[in-house]
Amino acid sequence: MSSSIHFTHAITRRPAPSITAGLRAVDTGTPDLALMQAHHDAYVATLRETGATVVELSALDAYPDSVFVEDTALCLPEGAVIMRPGAPSRLGEAAEMAPHLRALYGQVVGITGQESFIEGGDILVTEREILVGRSARTNAAGIAELTALVAPWGHTVREVHTPPGVLHFKTDCSLLDVDTILSTKRLSASGCFAGYTVIDVADGEEAAANTIRFNDLVLLPEGFPRTRDAIAAAGFSVREIGNSECAKLDGGMSCLSLRFTPRA
Ligand code: GLY
């Protein structure tokens, strides 16, 4: 089993009423909580359909963006690393996640430097390396700390760059299988995926780049038919999930879960 695409567990968190105050680069309207919850329910049901255990945490109204749990931790087979989100309103979310990971993992460590910032959305774990995109939320000190923390577990980190104006590295890319990455052209053109097979999202469908491969399924945001068809034509089983409300907050498929297989 490949640890970068096969998982026994996921953690999600229900969206809170305060989601209307969530961070966004551009205001495209107020997210509808009921519709977001319906999309979230479909997302969780799809993860469970693959046989995984999904821990659904209760909503945290004190943190409007807390539905986007991916930013709080990096989960590897050997242990979990608690992040230090670069958005001040999100910093406290990481401590809220820590006890849930300690319940499942023998080893939980954390980014602690006061000048270190790193969010899970900037981290793409492949079978051979961990790519971390420097961004407005993730800095060199955060990447250096992560590199030192995961080295004893046998993981190497490669620093790359999130395109300017893009929230997170994984806003623009996803792992489809151990050798295949779905990417926007603006990101793949940087050359950071040399050595991988790259499928570019269709022009005008850049928001489709944030998908997840979870066991036998690829979860893709609804509304990107040309990219859906390209992924299906490459042999993947695709599920479309409504994402209109999370998209108003720059959120996508990966942001909504932590996915992992803790090593016994
Ligand atoms: N709204 C998600 C984020 O900005 O972190």
mmCIF file of C-alpha atoms and ligand atoms in Angstrom:
data_model
loop_
_atom_site.group_PDB
_atom_site.id
_atom_site.type_symbol
_atom_site.label_atom_id
_atom_site.label_comp_id
_atom_site.label_asym_id
_atom_site.label_seq_id
_atom_site.Cartn_x
_atom_site.Cartn_y
_atom_site.Cartn_z
ATOM 1 C CA MET A 1 0.000 0.000 0.000
ATOM 2 C CA SER A 2 1.291 3.475 -0.865
ATOM 3 C CA SER A 3 1.142 5.768 2.145
ATOM 4 C CA SER A 4 0.668 8.872 -0.019
ATOM 5 C CA ILE A 5 -2.663 7.720 -1.507
ATOM 6 C CA HIS A 6 -3.977 4.952 0.763
ATOM 7 C CA PHE A 7 -5.306 5.862 4.176
ATOM 8 C CA THR A 8 -7.093 4.158 7.048
ATOM 9 C CA HIS A 9 -8.153 7.401 8.751
ATOM 10 C CA ALA A 10 -9.310 10.944 8.155
ATOM 11 C CA ILE A 11 -10.221 13.787 10.482
ATOM 12 C CA THR A 12 -12.731 16.457 9.480
ATOM 13 C CA ARG A 13 -14.435 19.267 11.393
ATOM 14 C CA ARG A 14 -17.994 20.452 10.860
ATOM 15 C CA PRO A 15 -18.305 24.039 9.608
ATOM 16 C CA ALA A 16 -19.323 26.586 12.256
ATOM 17 C CA PRO A 17 -21.867 29.421 11.944
ATOM 18 C CA SER A 18 -18.900 31.830 12.114
ATOM 19 C CA ILE A 19 -17.821 30.505 8.687
ATOM 20 C CA THR A 20 -19.382 33.679 7.279
ATOM 21 C CA ALA A 21 -16.362 35.516 8.748
ATOM 22 C CA GLY A 22 -13.832 33.138 7.153
ATOM 23 C CA LEU A 23 -10.759 34.507 5.418
ATOM 24 C CA ARG A 24 -10.950 35.087 1.670
ATOM 25 C CA ALA A 25 -8.762 36.776 -0.933
ATOM 26 C CA VAL A 26 -11.737 38.268 -2.786
ATOM 27 C CA ASP A 27 -15.298 38.625 -1.517
ATOM 28 C CA THR A 28 -17.561 36.660 -3.845
ATOM 29 C CA GLY A 29 -20.485 36.394 -1.428
ATOM 30 C CA THR A 30 -21.412 35.070 1.985
ATOM 31 C CA PRO A 31 -21.083 31.290 2.357
ATOM 32 C CA ASP A 32 -24.371 29.494 3.030
ATOM 33 C CA LEU A 33 -23.825 27.343 6.124
ATOM 34 C CA ALA A 34 -26.601 24.851 5.365
ATOM 35 C CA LEU A 35 -25.349 24.240 1.843
ATOM 36 C CA MET A 36 -21.766 23.975 3.063
ATOM 37 C CA GLN A 37 -22.858 21.403 5.643
ATOM 38 C CA ALA A 38 -24.644 19.403 2.936
ATOM 39 C CA HIS A 39 -21.493 19.416 0.805
ATOM 40 C CA HIS A 40 -19.465 18.473 3.877
ATOM 41 C CA ASP A 41 -21.771 15.534 4.608
ATOM 42 C CA ALA A 42 -21.288 14.270 1.043
ATOM 43 C CA TYR A 43 -17.518 14.659 1.396
ATOM 44 C CA VAL A 44 -17.406 12.678 4.662
ATOM 45 C CA ALA A 45 -19.716 9.979 3.268
ATOM 46 C CA THR A 46 -17.422 9.576 0.245
ATOM 47 C CA LEU A 47 -14.327 9.190 2.432
ATOM 48 C CA ARG A 48 -16.178 6.567 4.499
ATOM 49 C CA GLU A 49 -17.302 4.728 1.378
ATOM 50 C CA THR A 50 -13.670 3.809 0.748
ATOM 51 C CA GLY A 51 -13.571 1.935 4.058
ATOM 52 C CA ALA A 52 -11.732 4.573 6.083
ATOM 53 C CA THR A 53 -12.531 5.624 9.633
ATOM 54 C CA VAL A 54 -13.508 9.301 9.588
ATOM 55 C CA VAL A 55 -13.398 11.215 12.868
ATOM 56 C CA GLU A 56 -15.794 14.146 12.545
ATOM 57 C CA LEU A 57 -14.967 16.851 15.070
ATOM 58 C CA SER A 58 -17.611 19.272 16.265
ATOM 59 C CA ALA A 59 -17.757 22.827 14.964
ATOM 60 C CA LEU A 60 -15.485 25.427 16.566
ATOM 61 C CA ASP A 61 -17.241 28.763 16.358
ATOM 62 C CA ALA A 62 -14.248 30.651 17.797
ATOM 63 C CA TYR A 63 -12.320 29.853 14.605
ATOM 64 C CA PRO A 64 -14.224 30.746 11.419
ATOM 65 C CA ASP A 65 -11.831 28.823 9.146
ATOM 66 C CA SER A 66 -11.592 25.735 11.356
ATOM 67 C CA VAL A 67 -13.456 23.531 8.852
ATOM 68 C CA PHE A 68 -10.184 23.642 6.868
ATOM 69 C CA VAL A 69 -8.427 21.172 9.177
ATOM 70 C CA GLU A 70 -5.640 20.328 6.756
ATOM 71 C CA ASP A 71 -3.775 23.477 7.704
ATOM 72 C CA THR A 72 -3.363 22.411 11.336
ATOM 73 C CA ALA A 73 -1.100 19.370 10.942
ATOM 74 C CA LEU A 74 1.015 17.180 8.708
ATOM 75 C CA CYS A 75 0.195 13.503 9.195
ATOM 76 C CA LEU A 76 2.824 10.942 8.206
ATOM 77 C CA PRO A 77 2.825 7.198 8.962
ATOM 78 C CA GLU A 78 5.455 7.638 11.684
ATOM 79 C CA GLY A 79 3.886 10.591 13.471
ATOM 80 C CA ALA A 80 2.104 13.909 13.202
ATOM 81 C CA VAL A 81 3.536 17.424 13.129
ATOM 82 C CA ILE A 82 1.357 20.214 14.509
ATOM 83 C CA MET A 83 1.652 23.292 12.288
ATOM 84 C CA ARG A 84 1.891 27.020 13.130
ATOM 85 C CA PRO A 85 -0.594 28.672 10.752
ATOM 86 C CA GLY A 86 0.589 31.943 9.260
ATOM 87 C CA ALA A 87 -2.851 33.542 9.447
ATOM 88 C CA PRO A 88 -3.138 35.071 12.958
ATOM 89 C CA SER A 89 -6.860 34.228 13.196
ATOM 90 C CA ARG A 90 -6.001 30.556 12.567
ATOM 91 C CA LEU A 91 -3.028 30.097 14.918
ATOM 92 C CA GLY A 92 -5.183 28.638 17.736
ATOM 93 C CA GLU A 93 -6.683 25.971 15.478
ATOM 94 C CA ALA A 94 -3.504 23.904 15.672
ATOM 95 C CA ALA A 95 -3.687 23.457 19.455
ATOM 96 C CA GLU A 96 -7.333 22.407 19.077
ATOM 97 C CA MET A 97 -6.258 19.589 16.748
ATOM 98 C CA ALA A 98 -3.310 18.287 18.799
ATOM 99 C CA PRO A 99 -5.233 16.127 21.325
ATOM 100 C CA HIS A 100 -7.135 14.377 18.558
ATOM 101 C CA LEU A 101 -3.876 13.381 16.882
ATOM 102 C CA ARG A 102 -2.312 12.302 20.194
ATOM 103 C CA ALA A 103 -5.234 9.902 20.589
ATOM 104 C CA LEU A 104 -4.274 8.179 17.337
ATOM 105 C CA TYR A 105 -0.494 8.556 17.110
ATOM 106 C CA GLY A 106 2.408 7.505 19.304
ATOM 107 C CA GLN A 107 4.491 10.497 18.183
ATOM 108 C CA VAL A 108 3.141 14.025 17.875
ATOM 109 C CA VAL A 109 5.619 16.883 17.544
ATOM 110 C CA GLY A 110 5.126 20.537 16.711
ATOM 111 C CA ILE A 111 6.453 23.626 14.978
ATOM 112 C CA THR A 112 7.277 25.922 17.892
ATOM 113 C CA GLY A 113 9.530 28.788 16.731
ATOM 114 C CA GLN A 114 7.871 32.148 17.254
ATOM 115 C CA GLU A 115 9.020 33.237 13.794
ATOM 116 C CA SER A 116 8.114 29.906 12.156
ATOM 117 C CA PHE A 117 4.913 29.697 10.149
ATOM 118 C CA ILE A 118 3.666 26.797 8.062
ATOM 119 C CA GLU A 119 0.226 25.555 6.995
ATOM 120 C CA GLY A 120 -0.664 22.074 5.781
ATOM 121 C CA GLY A 121 -2.173 23.451 2.587
ATOM 122 C CA ASP A 122 1.348 24.271 1.440
ATOM 123 C CA ILE A 123 2.547 20.670 1.837
ATOM 124 C CA LEU A 124 2.266 17.957 -0.807
ATOM 125 C CA VAL A 125 3.432 14.528 0.350
ATOM 126 C CA THR A 126 4.389 12.161 -2.447
ATOM 127 C CA GLU A 127 5.785 8.667 -2.196
ATOM 128 C CA ARG A 128 9.347 9.953 -2.577
ATOM 129 C CA GLU A 129 9.463 13.389 -0.900
ATOM 130 C CA ILE A 130 7.609 16.182 0.857
ATOM 131 C CA LEU A 131 7.205 19.324 -1.241
ATOM 132 C CA VAL A 132 6.561 22.524 0.697
ATOM 133 C CA GLY A 133 5.581 25.711 -1.086
ATOM 134 C CA ARG A 134 6.731 28.966 0.399
ATOM 135 C CA SER A 135 3.727 31.282 0.480
ATOM 136 C CA ALA A 136 2.168 34.171 2.366
ATOM 137 C CA ARG A 137 1.340 31.581 5.094
ATOM 138 C CA THR A 138 4.493 29.433 5.074
ATOM 139 C CA ASN A 139 7.987 30.842 5.572
ATOM 140 C CA ALA A 140 11.569 29.603 5.453
ATOM 141 C CA ALA A 141 11.792 29.176 9.226
ATOM 142 C CA GLY A 142 8.665 27.000 9.246
ATOM 143 C CA ILE A 143 10.031 24.856 6.432
ATOM 144 C CA ALA A 144 13.409 24.512 8.189
ATOM 145 C CA GLU A 145 11.722 23.320 11.389
ATOM 146 C CA LEU A 146 9.589 20.833 9.513
ATOM 147 C CA THR A 147 12.647 19.515 7.677
ATOM 148 C CA ALA A 148 14.440 18.837 10.968
ATOM 149 C CA LEU A 149 11.383 17.230 12.586
ATOM 150 C CA VAL A 150 10.667 14.720 9.813
ATOM 151 C CA ALA A 151 14.288 13.786 9.019
ATOM 152 C CA PRO A 152 14.475 11.180 11.837
ATOM 153 C CA TRP A 153 11.394 9.548 10.301
ATOM 154 C CA GLY A 154 13.253 9.197 6.981
ATOM 155 C CA HIS A 155 11.472 11.957 5.068
ATOM 156 C CA THR A 156 13.125 14.605 2.931
ATOM 157 C CA VAL A 157 11.639 18.038 2.338
ATOM 158 C CA ARG A 158 12.039 20.000 -0.895
ATOM 159 C CA GLU A 159 11.204 23.699 -0.788
ATOM 160 C CA VAL A 160 9.264 24.969 -3.771
ATOM 161 C CA HIS A 161 7.200 28.092 -4.422
ATOM 162 C CA THR A 162 3.487 28.722 -4.353
ATOM 163 C CA PRO A 163 2.545 30.927 -7.338
ATOM 164 C CA PRO A 164 2.144 34.629 -6.423
ATOM 165 C CA GLY A 165 -1.400 35.494 -5.357
ATOM 166 C CA VAL A 166 -2.316 31.829 -4.756
ATOM 167 C CA LEU A 167 -3.285 30.926 -1.172
ATOM 168 C CA HIS A 168 -1.540 27.583 -0.814
ATOM 169 C CA PHE A 169 0.750 25.327 -2.859
ATOM 170 C CA LYS A 170 -1.991 22.693 -2.992
ATOM 171 C CA THR A 171 -4.520 25.249 -4.181
ATOM 172 C CA ASP A 172 -2.781 24.538 -7.478
ATOM 173 C CA CYS A 173 -1.906 20.831 -7.354
ATOM 174 C CA SER A 174 -2.822 17.366 -6.080
ATOM 175 C CA LEU A 175 -1.313 13.897 -6.049
ATOM 176 C CA LEU A 176 -3.350 11.456 -8.167
ATOM 177 C CA ASP A 177 -1.100 8.429 -7.763
ATOM 178 C CA VAL A 178 2.463 7.826 -6.667
ATOM 179 C CA ASP A 179 3.881 9.267 -9.895
ATOM 180 C CA THR A 180 1.089 11.530 -11.175
ATOM 181 C CA ILE A 181 0.306 15.096 -10.189
ATOM 182 C CA LEU A 182 -2.662 17.200 -11.261
ATOM 183 C CA SER A 183 -1.540 20.819 -11.574
ATOM 184 C CA THR A 184 -2.394 24.212 -12.911
ATOM 185 C CA LYS A 185 -0.246 25.208 -15.833
ATOM 186 C CA ARG A 186 1.035 28.243 -13.936
ATOM 187 C CA LEU A 187 2.492 25.900 -11.282
ATOM 188 C CA SER A 188 3.724 23.048 -13.482
ATOM 189 C CA ALA A 189 5.466 25.606 -15.712
ATOM 190 C CA SER A 190 7.806 26.358 -12.797
ATOM 191 C CA GLY A 191 9.371 22.920 -13.330
ATOM 192 C CA CYS A 192 8.835 21.852 -9.729
ATOM 193 C CA PHE A 193 7.301 18.534 -10.817
ATOM 194 C CA ALA A 194 10.187 17.354 -12.998
ATOM 195 C CA GLY A 195 10.331 13.555 -12.788
ATOM 196 C CA TYR A 196 6.591 13.190 -12.198
ATOM 197 C CA THR A 197 3.832 12.637 -14.741
ATOM 198 C CA VAL A 198 1.783 15.843 -14.794
ATOM 199 C CA ILE A 199 -1.824 16.256 -15.869
ATOM 200 C CA ASP A 200 -2.628 19.933 -16.302
ATOM 201 C CA VAL A 201 -6.116 21.129 -15.398
ATOM 202 C CA ALA A 202 -8.099 22.558 -18.304
ATOM 203 C CA ASP A 203 -7.672 26.267 -19.004
ATOM 204 C CA GLY A 204 -10.238 28.203 -17.004
ATOM 205 C CA GLU A 205 -10.675 25.306 -14.541
ATOM 206 C CA GLU A 206 -7.762 26.177 -12.239
ATOM 207 C CA ALA A 207 -9.943 25.650 -9.149
ATOM 208 C CA ALA A 208 -10.149 21.955 -10.051
ATOM 209 C CA ALA A 209 -6.462 21.479 -9.169
ATOM 210 C CA ASN A 210 -7.258 21.043 -5.488
ATOM 211 C CA THR A 211 -8.532 17.471 -5.494
ATOM 212 C CA ILE A 212 -7.650 14.535 -3.274
ATOM 213 C CA ARG A 213 -6.764 10.977 -4.069
ATOM 214 C CA PHE A 214 -8.238 8.990 -1.176
ATOM 215 C CA ASN A 215 -7.899 5.231 -1.501
ATOM 216 C CA ASP A 216 -9.576 4.239 -4.775
ATOM 217 C CA LEU A 217 -11.314 7.558 -5.415
ATOM 218 C CA VAL A 218 -10.354 11.022 -6.618
ATOM 219 C CA LEU A 219 -12.584 13.650 -5.006
ATOM 220 C CA LEU A 220 -12.936 16.600 -7.358
ATOM 221 C CA PRO A 221 -14.898 19.817 -6.818
ATOM 222 C CA GLU A 222 -18.079 19.874 -8.874
ATOM 223 C CA GLY A 223 -18.243 22.068 -11.974
ATOM 224 C CA PHE A 224 -15.055 21.321 -13.882
ATOM 225 C CA PRO A 225 -16.119 18.887 -16.620
ATOM 226 C CA ARG A 226 -13.054 19.040 -18.845
ATOM 227 C CA THR A 227 -10.683 18.332 -15.978
ATOM 228 C CA ARG A 228 -13.029 15.611 -14.670
ATOM 229 C CA ASP A 229 -13.009 13.950 -18.072
ATOM 230 C CA ALA A 230 -9.208 14.200 -18.371
ATOM 231 C CA ILE A 231 -8.718 12.534 -14.986
ATOM 232 C CA ALA A 232 -11.256 9.822 -15.790
ATOM 233 C CA ALA A 233 -9.614 9.227 -19.180
ATOM 234 C CA ALA A 234 -6.323 8.648 -17.341
ATOM 235 C CA GLY A 235 -7.997 5.773 -15.510
ATOM 236 C CA PHE A 236 -9.006 7.289 -12.178
ATOM 237 C CA SER A 237 -12.398 6.868 -10.468
ATOM 238 C CA VAL A 238 -13.675 10.398 -9.958
ATOM 239 C CA ARG A 239 -16.319 11.646 -7.525
ATOM 240 C CA GLU A 240 -17.565 15.209 -7.838
ATOM 241 C CA ILE A 241 -18.355 16.960 -4.566
ATOM 242 C CA GLY A 242 -20.134 20.307 -4.255
ATOM 243 C CA ASN A 243 -17.664 22.986 -3.179
ATOM 244 C CA SER A 244 -19.377 26.283 -4.032
ATOM 245 C CA GLU A 245 -19.453 27.545 -0.433
ATOM 246 C CA CYS A 246 -15.908 26.555 0.568
ATOM 247 C CA ALA A 247 -14.678 28.063 -2.704
ATOM 248 C CA LYS A 248 -15.894 31.469 -1.482
ATOM 249 C CA LEU A 249 -13.241 31.081 1.226
ATOM 250 C CA ASP A 250 -10.546 29.746 -1.118
ATOM 251 C CA GLY A 251 -11.070 26.232 0.238
ATOM 252 C CA GLY A 252 -11.097 22.965 -1.683
ATOM 253 C CA MET A 253 -11.057 19.202 -1.311
ATOM 254 C CA SER A 254 -7.719 18.841 0.450
ATOM 255 C CA CYS A 255 -8.420 21.613 2.965
ATOM 256 C CA LEU A 256 -11.342 19.692 4.480
ATOM 257 C CA SER A 257 -9.497 16.713 5.935
ATOM 258 C CA LEU A 258 -6.361 15.275 7.459
ATOM 259 C CA ARG A 259 -5.714 11.894 5.811
ATOM 260 C CA PHE A 260 -3.390 9.310 7.318
ATOM 261 C CA THR A 261 -2.523 5.790 8.396
ATOM 262 C CA PRO A 262 -0.865 5.891 11.801
ATOM 263 C CA ARG A 263 1.821 3.224 12.105
ATOM 264 C CA ALA A 264 1.039 0.833 14.946
HETATM 265 N N1 GLY B 1 -10.204 30.669 4.155
HETATM 266 C C1 GLY B 1 -9.142 29.782 4.291
HETATM 267 C C2 GLY B 1 -7.881 30.452 4.613
HETATM 268 O O1 GLY B 1 -7.697 31.581 4.172
HETATM 269 O O2 GLY B 1 -7.061 29.963 5.312
#
